[in-house]
Coordinates of C-alpha atoms in Angstrom, one line a residue:
X1 CA -46.2 21.0 -21.4
X2 CA -43.3 22.3 -23.7
X3 CA -42.1 24.3 -20.9
X4 CA -42.1 22.2 -18.7
X5 CA -40.1 20.0 -20.9
X6 CA -37.2 22.7 -22.1
X7 CA -37.3 23.2 -18.2
X8 CA -36.2 19.3 -17.7
X9 CA -34.1 19.2 -20.9
X10 CA -32.3 22.7 -18.7
X11 CA -32.3 20.8 -15.6
X12 CA -30.3 17.5 -17.5
X13 CA -28.0 19.4 -18.6
X14 CA -26.7 21.3 -15.5
X15 CA -26.5 18.3 -14.2
X16 CA -24.5 16.8 -16.9
X17 CA -22.4 20.0 -16.6
X18 CA -22.0 19.9 -13.3
X19 CA -21.2 15.6 -13.7
X20 CA -18.3 16.6 -15.9
X21 CA -16.5 19.1 -14.6
X22 CA -16.9 16.9 -11.6
X23 CA -15.1 13.1 -13.5
X24 CA -12.5 16.1 -15.0
X25 CA -11.2 17.8 -12.2
X26 CA -11.2 14.8 -10.1
X27 CA -8.1 13.8 -8.2
X28 CA -7.9 10.4 -9.2
X29 CA -7.8 9.5 -13.0
X30 CA -10.8 8.4 -14.8
X31 CA -11.3 6.9 -17.7
X32 CA -14.5 5.2 -19.2
X33 CA -13.9 1.7 -22.3
X34 CA -16.0 -0.1 -23.9
X35 CA -16.6 -3.8 -23.9
X36 CA -13.7 -4.1 -26.5
X37 CA -11.3 -2.5 -24.2
X38 CA -10.7 1.0 -26.1
X39 CA -11.1 4.3 -24.4
X40 CA -13.7 5.8 -25.1
X41 CA -13.5 8.9 -22.2
X42 CA -10.4 10.3 -19.8
X43 CA -10.3 12.4 -17.1
X44 CA -7.2 15.9 -16.8
X45 CA -5.8 13.7 -14.0
X46 CA -5.4 10.6 -16.0
X47 CA -3.6 12.6 -18.5
X48 CA -1.3 14.0 -16.1
X49 CA -0.3 10.4 -15.0
X50 CA 0.0 8.8 -18.6
X51 CA 1.9 12.1 -19.7
X52 CA -0.2 11.3 -23.5
X53 CA -2.8 14.0 -23.7
X54 CA -4.7 11.9 -26.2
X55 CA -6.4 8.3 -25.3
X56 CA -9.2 8.0 -26.3
X57 CA -9.7 5.9 -29.0
X58 CA -6.8 3.8 -28.2
X59 CA -6.7 0.2 -26.7
X60 CA -5.9 0.0 -23.4
X61 CA -3.5 -3.3 -24.2
X62 CA -1.1 -0.1 -25.6
X63 CA -0.5 1.3 -21.8
X64 CA 0.1 -1.9 -20.0
X65 CA 3.0 -4.8 -20.1
X66 CA 2.3 -8.7 -20.9
X67 CA 2.0 -8.5 -16.9
X68 CA -0.4 -6.0 -16.3
X69 CA -2.3 -6.5 -18.8
X70 CA -3.5 -10.3 -17.8
X71 CA -4.3 -8.5 -13.8
X72 CA -6.5 -5.2 -16.0
X73 CA -7.6 -8.6 -18.2
X74 CA -8.7 -10.2 -14.9
X75 CA -10.1 -6.8 -13.3
X76 CA -12.4 -6.6 -16.4
X77 CA -13.4 -10.8 -15.9
X78 CA -14.7 -9.4 -12.6
X79 CA -16.8 -6.9 -14.2
X80 CA -18.1 -9.1 -16.5
X81 CA -19.4 -10.8 -13.7
X82 CA -21.1 -7.8 -12.9
X83 CA -18.6 -7.4 -9.8
X84 CA -16.9 -4.5 -8.3
X85 CA -12.8 -4.8 -9.4
X86 CA -10.2 -3.4 -7.4
X87 CA -6.0 -4.3 -8.6
X88 CA -2.5 -2.2 -8.3
X89 CA -1.1 -2.4 -11.8
X90 CA 1.8 -0.6 -12.9
X91 CA 0.9 1.6 -16.7
X92 CA 3.4 2.5 -18.9
X93 CA 4.2 6.1 -19.3
X94 CA 5.0 8.2 -22.4
X95 CA 6.9 10.7 -19.9
X96 CA 7.9 8.5 -16.9
X97 CA 8.5 5.2 -18.0
X98 CA 5.8 3.6 -15.5
X99 CA 3.8 3.9 -13.2
X100 CA 2.2 2.6 -10.0
X101 CA -2.5 3.0 -9.4
X102 CA -4.6 0.9 -7.4
X103 CA -7.4 0.5 -9.9
X104 CA -11.0 0.3 -8.8
X105 CA -13.2 -0.8 -11.8
X106 CA -17.2 -0.3 -11.7
X107 CA -19.2 -2.2 -15.1
X108 CA -21.4 -0.3 -16.9
X109 CA -24.0 -2.4 -18.7
X110 CA -26.8 -1.8 -21.2
X111 CA -29.6 -3.3 -21.6
X112 CA -28.9 -5.8 -20.0
X113 CA -25.4 -6.8 -21.7
X114 CA -22.1 -5.7 -21.0
X115 CA -20.7 -2.2 -22.4
X116 CA -17.9 -1.5 -21.1
X117 CA -16.2 -0.1 -17.3
X118 CA -15.8 2.6 -15.3
X119 CA -12.7 2.7 -13.2
X120 CA -11.2 5.0 -11.1
X121 CA -6.9 5.2 -10.4
X122 CA -5.0 6.3 -8.0
X123 CA -0.9 7.2 -8.2
X124 CA 0.9 5.5 -5.8
X125 CA 4.2 5.9 -7.9
X126 CA 5.8 8.1 -5.1
X127 CA 4.6 5.7 -2.6
X128 CA 6.1 2.7 -3.4
X129 CA 9.7 4.2 -4.1
X130 CA 9.5 5.5 -0.4
X131 CA 8.8 1.6 0.5
X132 CA 11.6 0.7 -2.0
X133 CA 14.1 2.9 -0.4
X134 CA 13.2 1.9 3.1
X135 CA 13.0 -1.6 2.6
X136 CA 17.0 -1.4 0.6
X137 CA 18.0 0.4 4.3
X138 CA 15.9 -2.6 6.0
X139 CA 17.7 -4.7 4.2
X140 CA 21.2 -3.3 3.8
X141 CA 21.3 -1.7 7.6
X142 CA 24.4 -3.0 9.7
X143 CA 21.9 -3.5 13.3
X144 CA 19.7 -5.7 13.5
X145 CA 15.7 -4.1 12.8
X146 CA 12.0 -5.4 12.1
X147 CA 8.7 -4.7 12.1
X148 CA 6.4 -5.9 14.9
X149 CA 2.4 -5.9 15.0
X150 CA 0.1 -4.1 18.3
X151 CA 0.0 -7.6 19.4
X152 CA 4.0 -8.0 19.5
X153 CA 4.3 -10.4 16.8
X154 CA 7.6 -10.0 14.9
X155 CA 5.8 -9.5 11.2
X156 CA 9.5 -8.8 9.4
X157 CA 12.8 -8.9 10.1
X158 CA 16.5 -7.7 8.5
X159 CA 19.4 -10.3 7.7
X160 CA 22.2 -8.4 10.7
X161 CA 19.2 -9.6 13.1
X162 CA 19.0 -13.1 11.8
X163 CA 22.5 -12.9 11.9
X164 CA 22.6 -11.8 15.8
X165 CA 20.2 -13.9 16.7
X166 CA 20.7 -16.9 14.9
X167 CA 17.7 -17.4 13.2
X168 CA 16.2 -17.7 9.3
X169 CA 13.9 -15.1 8.3
X170 CA 10.7 -17.8 8.2
X171 CA 11.6 -18.5 11.8
X172 CA 11.9 -15.2 13.5
X173 CA 8.4 -14.7 11.2
X174 CA 5.2 -14.0 13.7
X175 CA 7.5 -15.2 16.4
X176 CA 6.3 -12.9 19.9
X177 CA 8.8 -10.6 20.4
X178 CA 8.5 -12.2 24.1
X179 CA 10.2 -15.7 22.6
X180 CA 13.4 -14.1 22.4
X181 CA 13.6 -11.7 25.6
X182 CA 16.2 -13.6 28.7
X183 CA 13.1 -14.2 31.1
X184 CA 14.8 -11.4 33.5
X185 CA 14.1 -8.7 31.4
X186 CA 10.5 -9.4 29.9
X187 CA 8.2 -7.7 32.6
X188 CA 10.2 -4.4 31.9
X189 CA 10.1 -4.7 28.2
X190 CA 6.6 -5.8 28.3
X191 CA 5.5 -2.9 30.2
X192 CA 6.7 -0.2 28.1
X193 CA 6.3 -2.8 25.1
X194 CA 2.0 -1.9 26.4
X195 CA 2.4 1.4 27.1
X196 CA 3.9 2.0 23.5
X197 CA 0.6 0.2 22.0
X198 CA -1.6 2.0 24.6
X199 CA -0.8 5.6 23.3
X200 CA 1.0 6.1 26.6
X201 CA 4.4 7.0 24.2
X202 CA 5.5 6.9 21.0
X203 CA 8.7 4.9 21.6
X204 CA 11.3 3.9 24.3
X205 CA 15.1 2.3 24.7
X206 CA 16.2 -0.6 26.5
X207 CA 19.4 -2.3 27.2
X208 CA 18.5 -6.1 27.0
X209 CA 19.5 -9.0 27.1
X210 CA 17.5 -11.5 23.5
X211 CA 17.4 -15.3 23.4
X212 CA 19.4 -16.6 20.3
X213 CA 18.0 -19.7 19.0
X214 CA 21.0 -21.9 21.1
X215 CA 19.4 -20.5 24.3
X216 CA 22.7 -17.7 24.2
X217 CA 22.0 -15.1 25.5
X218 CA 23.2 -11.6 23.0
X219 CA 22.9 -7.9 24.8
X220 CA 21.4 -5.4 22.9
X221 CA 20.6 -1.3 22.9
X222 CA 16.6 -1.9 21.8
X223 CA 15.1 1.1 20.2
X224 CA 10.8 0.4 19.6
X225 CA 9.2 3.5 17.5
X226 CA 5.7 3.4 16.6
X227 CA 4.5 3.8 13.1
X228 CA 1.2 6.0 12.5
X229 CA -0.6 6.1 9.7
X230 CA -2.3 9.7 7.7
X231 CA -4.5 9.5 10.1
X232 CA -2.9 9.1 13.9
X233 CA -3.7 5.2 13.7
X234 CA -1.1 3.2 14.9
X235 CA 0.0 1.0 12.9
X236 CA 3.1 -1.1 13.8
X237 CA 5.7 -0.6 15.5
X238 CA 10.0 -0.7 14.6
X239 CA 12.8 -2.0 16.2
X240 CA 16.2 -1.8 15.7
X241 CA 18.4 -3.5 18.1
X242 CA 22.3 -2.6 18.1
X243 CA 24.6 -5.6 19.5
X244 CA 26.4 -3.9 22.3
X245 CA 27.7 -7.3 23.7
X246 CA 31.5 -6.2 24.3
X247 CA 30.7 -3.0 25.1

């Protein structure tokens, strides 16, 4: 019996060491906090993200501004109900201002009571910075631009396109692309868009007539490109429209 117990204890030690190595070397940041919000454990990646070498013993409120504290507290409130919670937050870092993170928090219970949470953090700071740069280009572009979903409905438009077509931003939202196309150009444009979303092409160009809100016609040089995610799945299309009415 003593030998069996010793072997069992040894297996538990090995299992615990492997688990700790897995957590410590995970690509995502990880923390374990107690029911009062005090940090009990962080892994190497979490220290890298925040720039803090010693986080254990700190209260999580020290890492967030007032707005983000409320987001984290909201996630923990869901955890207390034995619910998994996910939230996008910004954490205060020691050396680089703030980092944008997606937090996935899982409740920990002990003897039937809430004992804290285990959370994983994915750093999306670079992604959000890229999105900000794209948004600036999109909004300030001299030519019309819009995002279109795979069904052909406008998701977003920039000021240049709104001025070109005489619409407000909210008036173009969810508008079907055919609705702003001259009737004689609709069939060709529809065919090209179907080839795009059907995987037969990644982009197309055409000169076509657009219909303004006042039903006047304006000529534009249209370029449409398909946007895919990292896995190659189609997400949406970006359309750029240059006003060539005076050409």
